[in-house]
XYZ file of N, CA and C in Angstrom:
522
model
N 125.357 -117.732 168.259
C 125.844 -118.908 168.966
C 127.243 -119.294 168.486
N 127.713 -119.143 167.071
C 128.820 -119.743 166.349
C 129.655 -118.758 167.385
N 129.235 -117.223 167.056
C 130.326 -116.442 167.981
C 130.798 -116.703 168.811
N 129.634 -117.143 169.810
C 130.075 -117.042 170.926
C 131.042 -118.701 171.106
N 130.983 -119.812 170.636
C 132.020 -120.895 170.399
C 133.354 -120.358 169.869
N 132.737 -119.787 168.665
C 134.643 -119.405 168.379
C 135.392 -118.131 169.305
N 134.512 -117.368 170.401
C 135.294 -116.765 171.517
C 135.935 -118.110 172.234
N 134.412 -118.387 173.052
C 135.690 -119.667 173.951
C 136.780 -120.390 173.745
N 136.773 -120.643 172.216
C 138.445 -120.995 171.390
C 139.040 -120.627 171.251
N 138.836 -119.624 171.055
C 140.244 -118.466 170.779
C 140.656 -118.150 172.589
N 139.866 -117.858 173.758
C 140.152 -117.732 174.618
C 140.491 -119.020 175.560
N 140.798 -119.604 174.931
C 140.593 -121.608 175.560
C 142.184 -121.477 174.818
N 142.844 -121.202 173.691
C 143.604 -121.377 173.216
C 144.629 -120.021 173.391
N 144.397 -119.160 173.753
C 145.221 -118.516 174.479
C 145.657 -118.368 176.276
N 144.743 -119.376 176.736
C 144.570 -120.126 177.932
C 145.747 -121.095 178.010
N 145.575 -122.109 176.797
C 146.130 -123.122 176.749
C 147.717 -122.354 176.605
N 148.142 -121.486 175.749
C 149.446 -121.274 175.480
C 150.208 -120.451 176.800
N 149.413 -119.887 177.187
C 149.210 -119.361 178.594
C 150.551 -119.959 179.669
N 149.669 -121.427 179.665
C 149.849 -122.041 180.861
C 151.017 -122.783 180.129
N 151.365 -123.564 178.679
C 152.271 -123.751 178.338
C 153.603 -123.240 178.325
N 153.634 -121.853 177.901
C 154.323 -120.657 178.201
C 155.310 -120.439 179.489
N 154.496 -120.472 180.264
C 154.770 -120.682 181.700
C 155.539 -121.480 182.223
N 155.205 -123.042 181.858
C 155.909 -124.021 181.956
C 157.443 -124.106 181.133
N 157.183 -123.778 180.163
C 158.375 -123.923 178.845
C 159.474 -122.846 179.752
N 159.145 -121.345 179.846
C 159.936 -120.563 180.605
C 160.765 -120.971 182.101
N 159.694 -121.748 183.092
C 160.104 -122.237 184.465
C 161.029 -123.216 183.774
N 160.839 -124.281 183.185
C 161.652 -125.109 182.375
C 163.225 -124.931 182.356
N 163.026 -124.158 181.234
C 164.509 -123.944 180.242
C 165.030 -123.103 180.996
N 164.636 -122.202 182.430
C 165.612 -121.288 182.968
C 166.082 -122.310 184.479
N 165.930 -123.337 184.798
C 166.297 -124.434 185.551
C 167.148 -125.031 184.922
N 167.025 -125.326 184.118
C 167.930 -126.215 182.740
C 169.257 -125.285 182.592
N 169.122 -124.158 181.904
C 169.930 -123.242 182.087
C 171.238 -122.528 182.865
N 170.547 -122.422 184.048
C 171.091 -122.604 185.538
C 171.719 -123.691 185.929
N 171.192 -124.594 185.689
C 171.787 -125.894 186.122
C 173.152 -126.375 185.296
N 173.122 -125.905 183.800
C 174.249 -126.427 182.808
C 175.139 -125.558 183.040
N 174.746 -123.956 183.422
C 176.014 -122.889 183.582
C 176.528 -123.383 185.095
N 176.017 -123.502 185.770
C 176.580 -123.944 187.071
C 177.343 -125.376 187.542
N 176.722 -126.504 186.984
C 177.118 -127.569 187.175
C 177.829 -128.310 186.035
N 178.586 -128.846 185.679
C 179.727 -129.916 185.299
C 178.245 -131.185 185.207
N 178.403 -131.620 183.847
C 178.004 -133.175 183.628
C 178.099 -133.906 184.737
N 177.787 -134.638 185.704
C 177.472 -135.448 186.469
C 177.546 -134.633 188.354
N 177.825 -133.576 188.367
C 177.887 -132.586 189.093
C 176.693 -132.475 190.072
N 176.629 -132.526 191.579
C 175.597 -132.484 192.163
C 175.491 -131.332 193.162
N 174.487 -130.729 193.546
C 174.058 -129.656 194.450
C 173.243 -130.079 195.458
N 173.197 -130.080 196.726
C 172.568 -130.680 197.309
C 172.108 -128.818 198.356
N 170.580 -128.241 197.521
C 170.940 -126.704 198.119
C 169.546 -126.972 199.445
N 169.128 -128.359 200.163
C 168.282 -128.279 200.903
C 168.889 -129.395 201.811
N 170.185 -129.213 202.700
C 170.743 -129.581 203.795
C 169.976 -131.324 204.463
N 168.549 -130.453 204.720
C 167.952 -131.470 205.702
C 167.423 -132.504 204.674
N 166.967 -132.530 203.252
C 166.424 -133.900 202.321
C 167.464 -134.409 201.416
N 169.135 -133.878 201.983
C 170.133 -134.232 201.168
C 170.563 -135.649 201.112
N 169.456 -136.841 201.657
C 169.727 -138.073 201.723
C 168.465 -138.726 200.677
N 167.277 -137.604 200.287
C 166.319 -138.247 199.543
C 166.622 -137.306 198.213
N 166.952 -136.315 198.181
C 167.005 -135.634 197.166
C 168.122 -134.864 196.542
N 168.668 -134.598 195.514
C 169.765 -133.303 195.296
C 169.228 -132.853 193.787
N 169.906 -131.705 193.007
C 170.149 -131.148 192.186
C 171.484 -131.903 191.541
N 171.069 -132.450 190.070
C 172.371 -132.974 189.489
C 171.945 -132.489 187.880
N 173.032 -132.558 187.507
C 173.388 -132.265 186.015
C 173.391 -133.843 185.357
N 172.440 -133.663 184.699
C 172.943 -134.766 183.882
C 171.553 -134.920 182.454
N 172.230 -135.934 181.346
C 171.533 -135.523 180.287
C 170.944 -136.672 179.649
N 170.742 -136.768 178.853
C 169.189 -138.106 178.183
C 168.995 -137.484 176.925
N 169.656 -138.874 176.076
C 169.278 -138.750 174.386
C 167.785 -139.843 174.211
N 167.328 -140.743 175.426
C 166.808 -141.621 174.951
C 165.237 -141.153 175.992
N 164.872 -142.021 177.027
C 163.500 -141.359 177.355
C 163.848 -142.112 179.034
N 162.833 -141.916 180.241
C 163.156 -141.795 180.998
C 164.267 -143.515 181.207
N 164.862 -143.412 182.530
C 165.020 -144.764 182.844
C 166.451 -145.095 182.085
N 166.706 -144.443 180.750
C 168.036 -144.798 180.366
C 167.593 -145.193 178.771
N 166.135 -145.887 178.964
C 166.000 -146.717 177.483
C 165.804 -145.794 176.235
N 166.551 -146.665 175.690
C 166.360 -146.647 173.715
C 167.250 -145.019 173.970
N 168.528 -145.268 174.341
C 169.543 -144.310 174.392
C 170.001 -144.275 173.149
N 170.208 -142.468 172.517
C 170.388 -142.775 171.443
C 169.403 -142.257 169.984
N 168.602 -142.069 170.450
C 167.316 -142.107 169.408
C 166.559 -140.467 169.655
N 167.496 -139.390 169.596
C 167.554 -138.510 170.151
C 165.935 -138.051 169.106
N 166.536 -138.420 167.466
C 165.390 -137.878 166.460
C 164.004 -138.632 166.969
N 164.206 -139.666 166.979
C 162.914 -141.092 167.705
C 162.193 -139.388 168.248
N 162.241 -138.816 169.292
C 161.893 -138.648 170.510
C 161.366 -137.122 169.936
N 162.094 -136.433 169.387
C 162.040 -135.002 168.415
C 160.475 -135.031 167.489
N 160.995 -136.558 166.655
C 159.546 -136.777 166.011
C 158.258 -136.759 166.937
N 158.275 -137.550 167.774
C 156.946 -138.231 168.831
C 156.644 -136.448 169.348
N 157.443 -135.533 169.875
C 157.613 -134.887 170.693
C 156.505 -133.653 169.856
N 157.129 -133.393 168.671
C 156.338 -132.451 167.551
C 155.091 -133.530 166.569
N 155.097 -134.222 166.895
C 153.803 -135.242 166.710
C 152.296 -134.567 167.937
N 153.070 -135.150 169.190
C 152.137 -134.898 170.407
C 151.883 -133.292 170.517
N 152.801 -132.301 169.957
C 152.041 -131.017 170.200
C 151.169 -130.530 169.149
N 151.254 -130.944 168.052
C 150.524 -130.978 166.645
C 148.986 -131.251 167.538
N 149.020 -132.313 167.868
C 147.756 -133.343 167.772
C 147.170 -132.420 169.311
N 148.041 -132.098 170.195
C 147.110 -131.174 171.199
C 146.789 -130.124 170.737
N 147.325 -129.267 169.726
C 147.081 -128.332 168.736
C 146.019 -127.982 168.232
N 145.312 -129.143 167.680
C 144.533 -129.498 166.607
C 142.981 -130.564 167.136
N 143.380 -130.989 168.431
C 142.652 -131.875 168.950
C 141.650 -130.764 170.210
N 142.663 -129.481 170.630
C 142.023 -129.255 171.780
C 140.930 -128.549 171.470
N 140.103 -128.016 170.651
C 138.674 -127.406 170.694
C 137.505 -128.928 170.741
N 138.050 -129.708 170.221
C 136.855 -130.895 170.608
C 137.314 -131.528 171.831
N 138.116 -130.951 172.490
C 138.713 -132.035 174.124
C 137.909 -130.579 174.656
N 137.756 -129.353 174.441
C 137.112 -128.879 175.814
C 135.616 -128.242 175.066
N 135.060 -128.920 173.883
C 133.791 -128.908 173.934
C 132.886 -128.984 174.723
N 132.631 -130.282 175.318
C 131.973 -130.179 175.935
C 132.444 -130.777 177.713
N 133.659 -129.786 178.138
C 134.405 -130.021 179.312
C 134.816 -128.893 179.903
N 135.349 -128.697 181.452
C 135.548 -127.332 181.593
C 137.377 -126.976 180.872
N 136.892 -126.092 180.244
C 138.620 -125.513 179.644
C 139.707 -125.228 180.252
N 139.138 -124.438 181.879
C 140.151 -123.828 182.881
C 140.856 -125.889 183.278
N 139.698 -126.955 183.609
C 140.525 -127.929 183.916
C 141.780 -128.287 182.338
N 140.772 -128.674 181.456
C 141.663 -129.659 180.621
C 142.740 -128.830 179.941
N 142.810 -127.312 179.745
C 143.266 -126.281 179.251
C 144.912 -126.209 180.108
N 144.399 -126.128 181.490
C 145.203 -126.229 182.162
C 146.317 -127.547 182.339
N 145.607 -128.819 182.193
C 146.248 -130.351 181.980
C 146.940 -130.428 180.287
N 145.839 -129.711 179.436
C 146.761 -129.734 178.260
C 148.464 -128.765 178.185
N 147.858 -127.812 179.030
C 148.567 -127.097 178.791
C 150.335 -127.320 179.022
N 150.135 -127.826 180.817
C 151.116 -128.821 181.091
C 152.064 -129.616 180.287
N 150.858 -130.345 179.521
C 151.380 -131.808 178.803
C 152.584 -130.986 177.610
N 151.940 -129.645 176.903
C 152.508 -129.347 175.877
C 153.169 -128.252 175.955
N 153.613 -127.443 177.349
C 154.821 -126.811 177.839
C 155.854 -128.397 178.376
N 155.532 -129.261 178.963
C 156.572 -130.364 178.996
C 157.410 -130.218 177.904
N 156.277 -131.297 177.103
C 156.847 -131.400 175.688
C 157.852 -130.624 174.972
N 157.370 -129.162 174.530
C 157.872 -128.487 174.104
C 159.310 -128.187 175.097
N 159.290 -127.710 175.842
C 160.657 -127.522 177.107
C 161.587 -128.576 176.921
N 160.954 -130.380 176.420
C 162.244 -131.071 176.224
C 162.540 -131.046 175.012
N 161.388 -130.710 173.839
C 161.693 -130.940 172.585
C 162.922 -129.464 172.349
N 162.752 -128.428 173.145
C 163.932 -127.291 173.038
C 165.539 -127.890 173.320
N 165.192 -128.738 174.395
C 166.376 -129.178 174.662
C 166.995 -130.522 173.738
N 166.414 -130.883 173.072
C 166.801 -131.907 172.173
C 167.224 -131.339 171.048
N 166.425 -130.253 170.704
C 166.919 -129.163 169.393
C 167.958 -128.096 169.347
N 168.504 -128.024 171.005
C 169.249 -127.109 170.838
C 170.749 -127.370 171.497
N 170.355 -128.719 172.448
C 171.795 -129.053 172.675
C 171.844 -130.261 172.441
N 171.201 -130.741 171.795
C 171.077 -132.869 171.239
C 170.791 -134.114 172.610
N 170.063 -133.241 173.363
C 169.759 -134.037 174.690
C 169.041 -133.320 175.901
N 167.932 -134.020 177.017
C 167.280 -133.502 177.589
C 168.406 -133.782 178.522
N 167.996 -132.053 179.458
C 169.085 -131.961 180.395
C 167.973 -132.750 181.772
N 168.323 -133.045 182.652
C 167.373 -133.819 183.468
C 168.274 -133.042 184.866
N 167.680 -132.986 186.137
C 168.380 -132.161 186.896
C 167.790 -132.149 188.202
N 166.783 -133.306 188.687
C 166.349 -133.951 190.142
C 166.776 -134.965 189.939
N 167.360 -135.825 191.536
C 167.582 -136.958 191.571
C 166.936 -136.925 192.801
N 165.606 -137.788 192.728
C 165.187 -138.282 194.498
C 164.891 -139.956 194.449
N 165.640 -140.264 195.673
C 165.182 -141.733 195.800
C 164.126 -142.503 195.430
N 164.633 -143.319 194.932
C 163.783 -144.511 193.781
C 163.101 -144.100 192.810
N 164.045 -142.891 192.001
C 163.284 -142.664 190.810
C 164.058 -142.190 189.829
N 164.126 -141.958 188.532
C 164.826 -141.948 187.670
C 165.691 -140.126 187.503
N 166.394 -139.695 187.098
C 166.771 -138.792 187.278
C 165.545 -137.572 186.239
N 164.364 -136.493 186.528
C 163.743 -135.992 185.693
C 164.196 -133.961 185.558
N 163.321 -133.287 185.102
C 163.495 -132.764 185.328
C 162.167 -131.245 185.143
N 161.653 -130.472 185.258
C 160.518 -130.002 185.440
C 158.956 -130.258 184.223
N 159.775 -130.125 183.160
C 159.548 -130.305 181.693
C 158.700 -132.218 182.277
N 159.169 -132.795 182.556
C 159.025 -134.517 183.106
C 157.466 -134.286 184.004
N 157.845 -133.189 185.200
C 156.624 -133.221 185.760
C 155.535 -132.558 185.262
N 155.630 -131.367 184.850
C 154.527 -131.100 184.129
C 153.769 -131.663 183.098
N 154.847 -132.591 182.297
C 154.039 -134.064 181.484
C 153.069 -134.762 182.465
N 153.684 -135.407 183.450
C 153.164 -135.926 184.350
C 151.925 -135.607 185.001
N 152.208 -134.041 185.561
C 150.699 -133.366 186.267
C 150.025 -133.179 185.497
N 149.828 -132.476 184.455
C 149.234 -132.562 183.139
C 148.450 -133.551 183.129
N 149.170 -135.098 182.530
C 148.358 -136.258 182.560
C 147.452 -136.367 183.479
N 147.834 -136.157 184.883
C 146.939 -136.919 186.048
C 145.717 -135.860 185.992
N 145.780 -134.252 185.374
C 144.716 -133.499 185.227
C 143.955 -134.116 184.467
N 144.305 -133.787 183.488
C 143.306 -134.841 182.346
C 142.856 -135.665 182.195
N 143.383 -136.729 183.229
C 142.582 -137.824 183.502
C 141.459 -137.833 184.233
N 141.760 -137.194 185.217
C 141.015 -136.580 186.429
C 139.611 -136.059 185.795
N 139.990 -135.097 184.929
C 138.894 -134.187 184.214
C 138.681 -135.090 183.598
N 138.254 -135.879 182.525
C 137.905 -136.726 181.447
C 137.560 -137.691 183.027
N 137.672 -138.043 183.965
C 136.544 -139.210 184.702
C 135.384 -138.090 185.201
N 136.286 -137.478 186.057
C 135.486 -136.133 186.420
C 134.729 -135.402 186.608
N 134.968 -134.779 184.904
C 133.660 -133.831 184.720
C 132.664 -133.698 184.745
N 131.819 -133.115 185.380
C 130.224 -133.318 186.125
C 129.398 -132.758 184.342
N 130.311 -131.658 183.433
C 129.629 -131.175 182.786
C 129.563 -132.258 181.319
N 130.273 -132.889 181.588
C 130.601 -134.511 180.384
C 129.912 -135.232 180.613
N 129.375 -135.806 181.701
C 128.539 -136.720 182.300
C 127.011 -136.335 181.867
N 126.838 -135.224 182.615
C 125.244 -134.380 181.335
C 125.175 -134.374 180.227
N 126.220 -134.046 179.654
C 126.176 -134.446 177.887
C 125.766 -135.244 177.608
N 126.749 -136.370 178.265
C 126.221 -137.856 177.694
C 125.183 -138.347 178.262
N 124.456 -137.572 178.628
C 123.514 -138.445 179.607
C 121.955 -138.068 179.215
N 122.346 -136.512 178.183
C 121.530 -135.786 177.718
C 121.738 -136.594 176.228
N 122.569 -136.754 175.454
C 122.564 -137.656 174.294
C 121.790 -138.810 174.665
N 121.782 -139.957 175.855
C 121.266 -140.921 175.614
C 119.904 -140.323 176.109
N 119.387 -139.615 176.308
C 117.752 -139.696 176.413
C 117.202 -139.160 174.880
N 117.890 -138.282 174.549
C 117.497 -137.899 173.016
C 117.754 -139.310 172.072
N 118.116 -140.260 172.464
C 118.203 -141.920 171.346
C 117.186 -142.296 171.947
């Protein structure tokens, strides 16, 4: 039985880096592209017909979305290698008793984000950010996959049909 737990971890955790991987790569080669091509405040507008809701811009962020606590580039470095530690170290009891392909996949997100801005804070002293769509702050892929991530995990943690039996199987055994 132990075996077969420490397979699903090891394969839950090469799952997880998987999908992180993925993200971190789509990431930093947008980022990339975007800094060799565009000039600091520099805009691309490469989809004609949503060039009134949306464009491609260059632009960068020492502080966190929105503009605030500009500046605090380390602030953000710390929190950033804090939050992948703790998904690190946290995820064999988050997909105990949950499905792995969901939360594996939502973690995974959260900590290719992470990591994709924490690269960019470590390697050029600021997240490059590089969508601008109406009424929203300027982000950039690394932003959404934080984002989708979250709404997975939330999703899964209300969700899960196989969490709900657990606990439901704990309270008849009290």
């Amino acid at each position: 039985m132990a075996s077969n737990q420490n397979e699903r971890y090891l394969w839950g955790y090469v799952y997880l880096f998987l999908v992180a991987g993925i993200v971190i790569v789509i990431d930093q080669v947008t980022k990339l592209l975007v800094r060799s091509e565009l000039g600091v405040g520099e805009s691309w507008m490469p989809w004609e017909a949503i060039s009134d809701i949306a464009v491609v811009v260059h632009t960068w962020n020492t502080g966190m979305t929105l503009g605030f606590l500009q500046g605090t580039n380390g602030l953000f470095i710390a929190l950033s290698e804090i939050i992948c530690i703790l998904i690190i170290f946290l995820y064999p009891s988050l997909i105990r008793h949950r499905d792995i392909r969901v939360v594996g996949l939502g973690l995974g997100f959260i900590l290719g984000g992470a990591i994709g801005n924490l690269i960019d804070r470590l390697a050029v002293g600021y997240v490059t950010d590089i969508f601008l769509v109406n009424l929203l702050p300027v982000f950039n892929l690394a932003d959404i996959a934080i984002f989708i991530g979250g709404a997975i995990l939330a999703f899964s943690l209300i969700f899960d049909q196989r969490d709900k039996k657990t606990m439901s199987q704990l309270q008849k055994e009290e």
